[in-house]
PDB file of C-alpha atoms in Angstrom:
ATOM      1  CA  MET A 894      -1.121 -54.079  -2.958  1.00 58.00           C
ATOM      2  CA  ASN A 895      -0.590 -53.287   0.746  1.00 68.00           C
ATOM      3  CA  ASP A 896       2.782 -51.663  -0.010  1.00 76.00           C
ATOM      4  CA  PHE A 897       1.061 -49.141  -2.297  1.00 80.00           C
ATOM      5  CA  ILE A 898      -1.263 -47.667   0.397  1.00 83.00           C
ATOM      6  CA  PRO A 899       1.476 -46.069   2.613  1.00 85.00           C
ATOM      7  CA  ILE A 900       3.085 -44.513  -0.477  1.00 86.00           C
ATOM      8  CA  LEU A 901      -0.285 -43.128  -1.544  1.00 88.00           C
ATOM      9  CA  ILE A 902      -0.916 -41.668   1.932  1.00 90.00           C
ATOM     10  CA  VAL A 903       2.519 -40.016   1.987  1.00 91.00           C
ATOM     11  CA  ALA A 904       1.944 -38.605  -1.506  1.00 92.00           C
ATOM     12  CA  VAL A 905      -1.439 -37.150  -0.459  1.00 93.00           C
ATOM     13  CA  ILE A 906       0.076 -35.610   2.687  1.00 95.00           C
ATOM     14  CA  ILE A 907       2.901 -34.036   0.639  1.00 95.00           C
ATOM     15  CA  ALA A 908       0.417 -32.709  -1.943  1.00 95.00           C
ATOM     16  CA  VAL A 909      -1.782 -31.178   0.785  1.00 96.00           C
ATOM     17  CA  GLY A 910       1.300 -29.638   2.428  1.00 95.00           C
ATOM     18  CA  VAL A 911       2.483 -28.093  -0.844  1.00 96.00           C
ATOM     19  CA  LEU A 912      -1.034 -26.759  -1.492  1.00 96.00           C
ATOM     20  CA  LEU A 913      -1.160 -25.186   1.991  1.00 96.00           C
ATOM     21  CA  VAL A 914       2.249 -23.542   1.503  1.00 93.00           C
ATOM     22  CA  ILE A 915       1.152 -22.132  -1.875  1.00 93.00           C
ATOM     23  CA  MET A 916      -2.083 -20.771  -0.349  1.00 93.00           C
ATOM     24  CA  LEU A 917      -0.152 -19.228   2.560  1.00 90.00           C
ATOM     25  CA  ILE A 918       2.307 -17.502   0.233  1.00 88.00           C
ATOM     26  CA  GLN A 919      -0.542 -16.302  -1.973  1.00 87.00           C
ATOM     27  CA  ASN A 920      -2.327 -14.743   1.014  1.00 86.00           C
ATOM     28  CA  LEU A 921       0.770 -13.105   2.518  1.00 87.00           C
ATOM     29  CA  LEU A 922       2.433 -11.861  -0.676  1.00 89.00           C
ATOM     30  CA  ILE A 923       1.306  -8.403  -1.758  1.00 89.00           C
ATOM     31  CA  VAL A 924       1.927  -7.243  -5.314  1.00 89.00           C
ATOM     32  CA  VAL A 925       2.096  -3.464  -5.675  1.00 88.00           C
ATOM     33  CA  LEU A 926       0.846  -1.896  -8.898  1.00 89.00           C
ATOM     34  CA  PRO A 927       2.913   0.906 -10.495  1.00 87.00           C
ATOM     35  CA  ASN A 928       0.341   3.607  -9.650  1.00 86.00           C
ATOM     36  CA  LYS A 929       0.150   2.692  -5.948  1.00 89.00           C
ATOM     37  CA  VAL A 930       2.457   2.793  -2.945  1.00 89.00           C
ATOM     38  CA  LEU A 931       2.449   0.196  -0.182  1.00 87.00           C
ATOM     39  CA  VAL A 932       3.405   1.408   3.293  1.00 87.00           C
ATOM     40  CA  ILE A 933       4.325  -1.257   5.854  1.00 84.00           C
ATOM     41  CA  SER A 934       4.603  -0.118   9.459  1.00 80.00           C
ATOM     42  CA  GLY A 935       4.199  -1.488  12.945  1.00 75.00           C
ATOM     43  CA  ARG A 936       7.153  -3.715  13.730  1.00 65.00           C
ATOM     44  CA  SER A 937      10.304  -1.966  14.826  1.00 60.00           C
ATOM     45  CA  ARG A 938      12.639  -1.699  11.884  1.00 58.00           C
ATOM     46  CA  GLN A 939      16.137  -0.445  11.355  1.00 57.00           C
ATOM     47  CA  THR A 940      14.932   2.411   9.131  1.00 61.00           C
ATOM     48  CA  ALA A 941      15.064   5.998  10.286  1.00 64.00           C
ATOM     49  CA  VAL A 942      11.420   6.748   9.501  1.00 70.00           C
ATOM     50  CA  GLY A 943       9.725   3.741  11.098  1.00 75.00           C
ATOM     51  CA  TYR A 944       7.977   2.443   7.995  1.00 80.00           C
ATOM     52  CA  ARG A 945       8.884   0.806   4.715  1.00 83.00           C
ATOM     53  CA  VAL A 946       7.677   2.043   1.326  1.00 85.00           C
ATOM     54  CA  VAL A 947       7.248  -0.334  -1.623  1.00 86.00           C
ATOM     55  CA  ARG A 948       6.647   1.170  -5.075  1.00 86.00           C
ATOM     56  CA  GLY A 949       5.864  -1.191  -7.929  1.00 82.00           C
ATOM     57  CA  GLY A 950       7.101  -4.479  -6.505  1.00 84.00           C
ATOM     58  CA  ARG A 951       6.302  -7.209  -3.998  1.00 88.00           C
ATOM     59  CA  ALA A 952       6.352  -7.490  -0.246  1.00 87.00           C
ATOM     60  CA  PHE A 953       5.428 -10.024   2.401  1.00 85.00           C
ATOM     61  CA  ARG A 954       3.149  -8.993   5.220  1.00 82.00           C
ATOM     62  CA  ILE A 955       3.012 -10.424   8.708  1.00 81.00           C
ATOM     63  CA  PRO A 956      -0.653 -10.050   9.745  1.00 80.00           C
ATOM     64  CA  LEU A 957      -0.328  -9.485  13.496  1.00 81.00           C
ATOM     65  CA  LEU A 958       2.969  -7.590  13.601  1.00 81.00           C
ATOM     66  CA  LYS A 959       2.731  -5.224  10.635  1.00 81.00           C
ATOM     67  CA  LYS A 960       0.138  -2.739   9.423  1.00 83.00           C
ATOM     68  CA  VAL A 961      -0.335  -2.404   5.664  1.00 84.00           C
ATOM     69  CA  SER A 962      -1.589   0.866   4.149  1.00 85.00           C
ATOM     70  CA  TRP A 963      -2.088   1.873   0.524  1.00 86.00           C
ATOM     71  CA  MET A 964      -1.638   5.249  -1.124  1.00 87.00           C
ATOM     72  CA  ASP A 965      -2.859   5.943  -4.641  1.00 86.00           C
ATOM     73  CA  LEU A 966      -0.540   7.968  -6.896  1.00 87.00           C
ATOM     74  CA  THR A 967      -2.976   8.496  -9.770  1.00 88.00           C
ATOM     75  CA  THR A 968      -4.161  11.945 -10.751  1.00 89.00           C
ATOM     76  CA  ILE A 969      -7.188  13.262  -8.837  1.00 88.00           C
ATOM     77  CA  LEU A 970      -9.569  15.571 -10.659  1.00 92.00           C
ATOM     78  CA  LEU A 971     -10.903  18.437  -8.499  1.00 92.00           C
ATOM     79  CA  ASP A 972     -13.904  20.449  -9.629  1.00 93.00           C
ATOM     80  CA  LEU A 973     -13.860  23.880  -7.952  1.00 91.00           C
ATOM     81  CA  THR A 974     -16.631  26.472  -7.937  1.00 92.00           C
ATOM     82  CA  VAL A 975     -16.374  29.861  -6.232  1.00 90.00           C
ATOM     83  CA  GLU A 976     -19.475  32.037  -6.021  1.00 90.00           C
ATOM     84  CA  ASN A 977     -19.741  35.738  -5.115  1.00 86.00           C
ATOM     85  CA  ALA A 978     -16.049  36.436  -5.601  1.00 86.00           C
ATOM     86  CA  CYS A 979     -15.597  40.143  -6.153  1.00 86.00           C
ATOM     87  CA  SER A 980     -13.393  41.554  -8.892  1.00 86.00           C
ATOM     88  CA  ARG A 981     -11.411  44.780  -8.579  1.00 86.00           C
ATOM     89  CA  GLY A 982     -14.371  46.752  -9.790  1.00 86.00           C
ATOM     90  CA  GLY A 983     -16.666  45.171  -7.185  1.00 85.00           C
ATOM     91  CA  ILE A 984     -18.489  42.962  -9.681  1.00 87.00           C
ATOM     92  CA  PRO A 985     -19.597  39.614  -8.176  1.00 89.00           C
ATOM     93  CA  LEU A 986     -18.257  36.680 -10.158  1.00 90.00           C
ATOM     94  CA  LYS A 987     -18.993  32.978 -10.323  1.00 91.00           C
ATOM     95  CA  ILE A 988     -15.764  31.109 -11.079  1.00 90.00           C
ATOM     96  CA  HIS A 989     -15.600  27.485 -12.213  1.00 92.00           C
ATOM     97  CA  ALA A 990     -12.204  25.743 -12.336  1.00 92.00           C
ATOM     98  CA  VAL A 991     -10.854  22.246 -12.791  1.00 94.00           C
ATOM     99  CA  ALA A 992      -7.565  21.112 -11.238  1.00 92.00           C
ATOM    100  CA  ASP A 993      -5.531  17.929 -11.596  1.00 92.00           C
ATOM    101  CA  VAL A 994      -3.717  17.032  -8.373  1.00 89.00           C
ATOM    102  CA  ARG A 995      -1.162  14.286  -7.921  1.00 88.00           C
ATOM    103  CA  ILE A 996       1.087  13.164  -5.062  1.00 85.00           C
ATOM    104  CA  ASN A 997       4.751  13.354  -6.019  1.00 84.00           C
ATOM    105  CA  GLY A 998       6.436   9.951  -5.877  1.00 80.00           C
ATOM    106  CA  GLY A 999       9.841  11.427  -4.933  1.00 79.00           C
ATOM    107  CA  ASP A1000      11.421  10.658  -1.594  1.00 78.00           C
ATOM    108  CA  PRO A1001      10.884  13.771   0.537  1.00 81.00           C
ATOM    109  CA  GLN A1002       7.424  14.601  -0.828  1.00 84.00           C
ATOM    110  CA  LEU A1003       6.177  11.012  -0.652  1.00 84.00           C
ATOM    111  CA  GLY A1004       7.346  10.693   2.960  1.00 82.00           C
ATOM    112  CA  ASN A1005       5.495  13.876   3.889  1.00 81.00           C
ATOM    113  CA  ALA A1006       2.317  12.657   2.161  1.00 84.00           C
ATOM    114  CA  ILE A1007       2.505   9.286   3.916  1.00 82.00           C
ATOM    115  CA  GLU A1008       2.868  10.867   7.347  1.00 80.00           C
ATOM    116  CA  ARG A1009       0.059  13.376   6.732  1.00 79.00           C
ATOM    117  CA  PHE A1010      -2.536  11.342   4.841  1.00 80.00           C
ATOM    118  CA  LEU A1011      -2.071   7.812   6.178  1.00 78.00           C
ATOM    119  CA  ALA A1012      -1.484   8.655   9.845  1.00 68.00           C
ATOM    120  CA  VAL A1013       1.689   6.563   9.901  1.00 63.00           C
ATOM    121  CA  PRO A1014       3.689   7.636  12.937  1.00 58.00           C
ATOM    122  CA  HIS A1015       7.040   9.234  12.216  1.00 57.00           C
ATOM    123  CA  ARG A1016       9.837   7.942  14.404  1.00 53.00           C
ATOM    124  CA  PRO A1017      11.529  10.991  15.982  1.00 51.00           C
ATOM    125  CA  ASP A1018      15.253  11.402  15.587  1.00 47.00           C
ATOM    126  CA  PRO A1019      17.232  10.196  18.620  1.00 46.00           C
TER     127      PRO A1019
END
């Protein structure tokens, strides 16, 4: 019976260690949905722009060294109303319009949107 106690203690320690590793991975792993973009910046990287973009995938984050930002790529509905707009004949008009706006997920446009809307610093060319 005394030989069983050390094996039980080792088994409990291994189980707690595996549970801690699973919890750590679950907290540091970020899953990116298809309609969102994950921008990771902060630590010096070998990329030319200074940040990494993840679209529809997974990424690990390092809490103290990297900054994580999200950008939504879904369509935004804008309701526009213009009052007292004059026509050619000088007639005041009240105009109501609806616009659907979306950020382009292509490389040059997405990079511009990230630098403008998320305040991610662009690394200047050497």
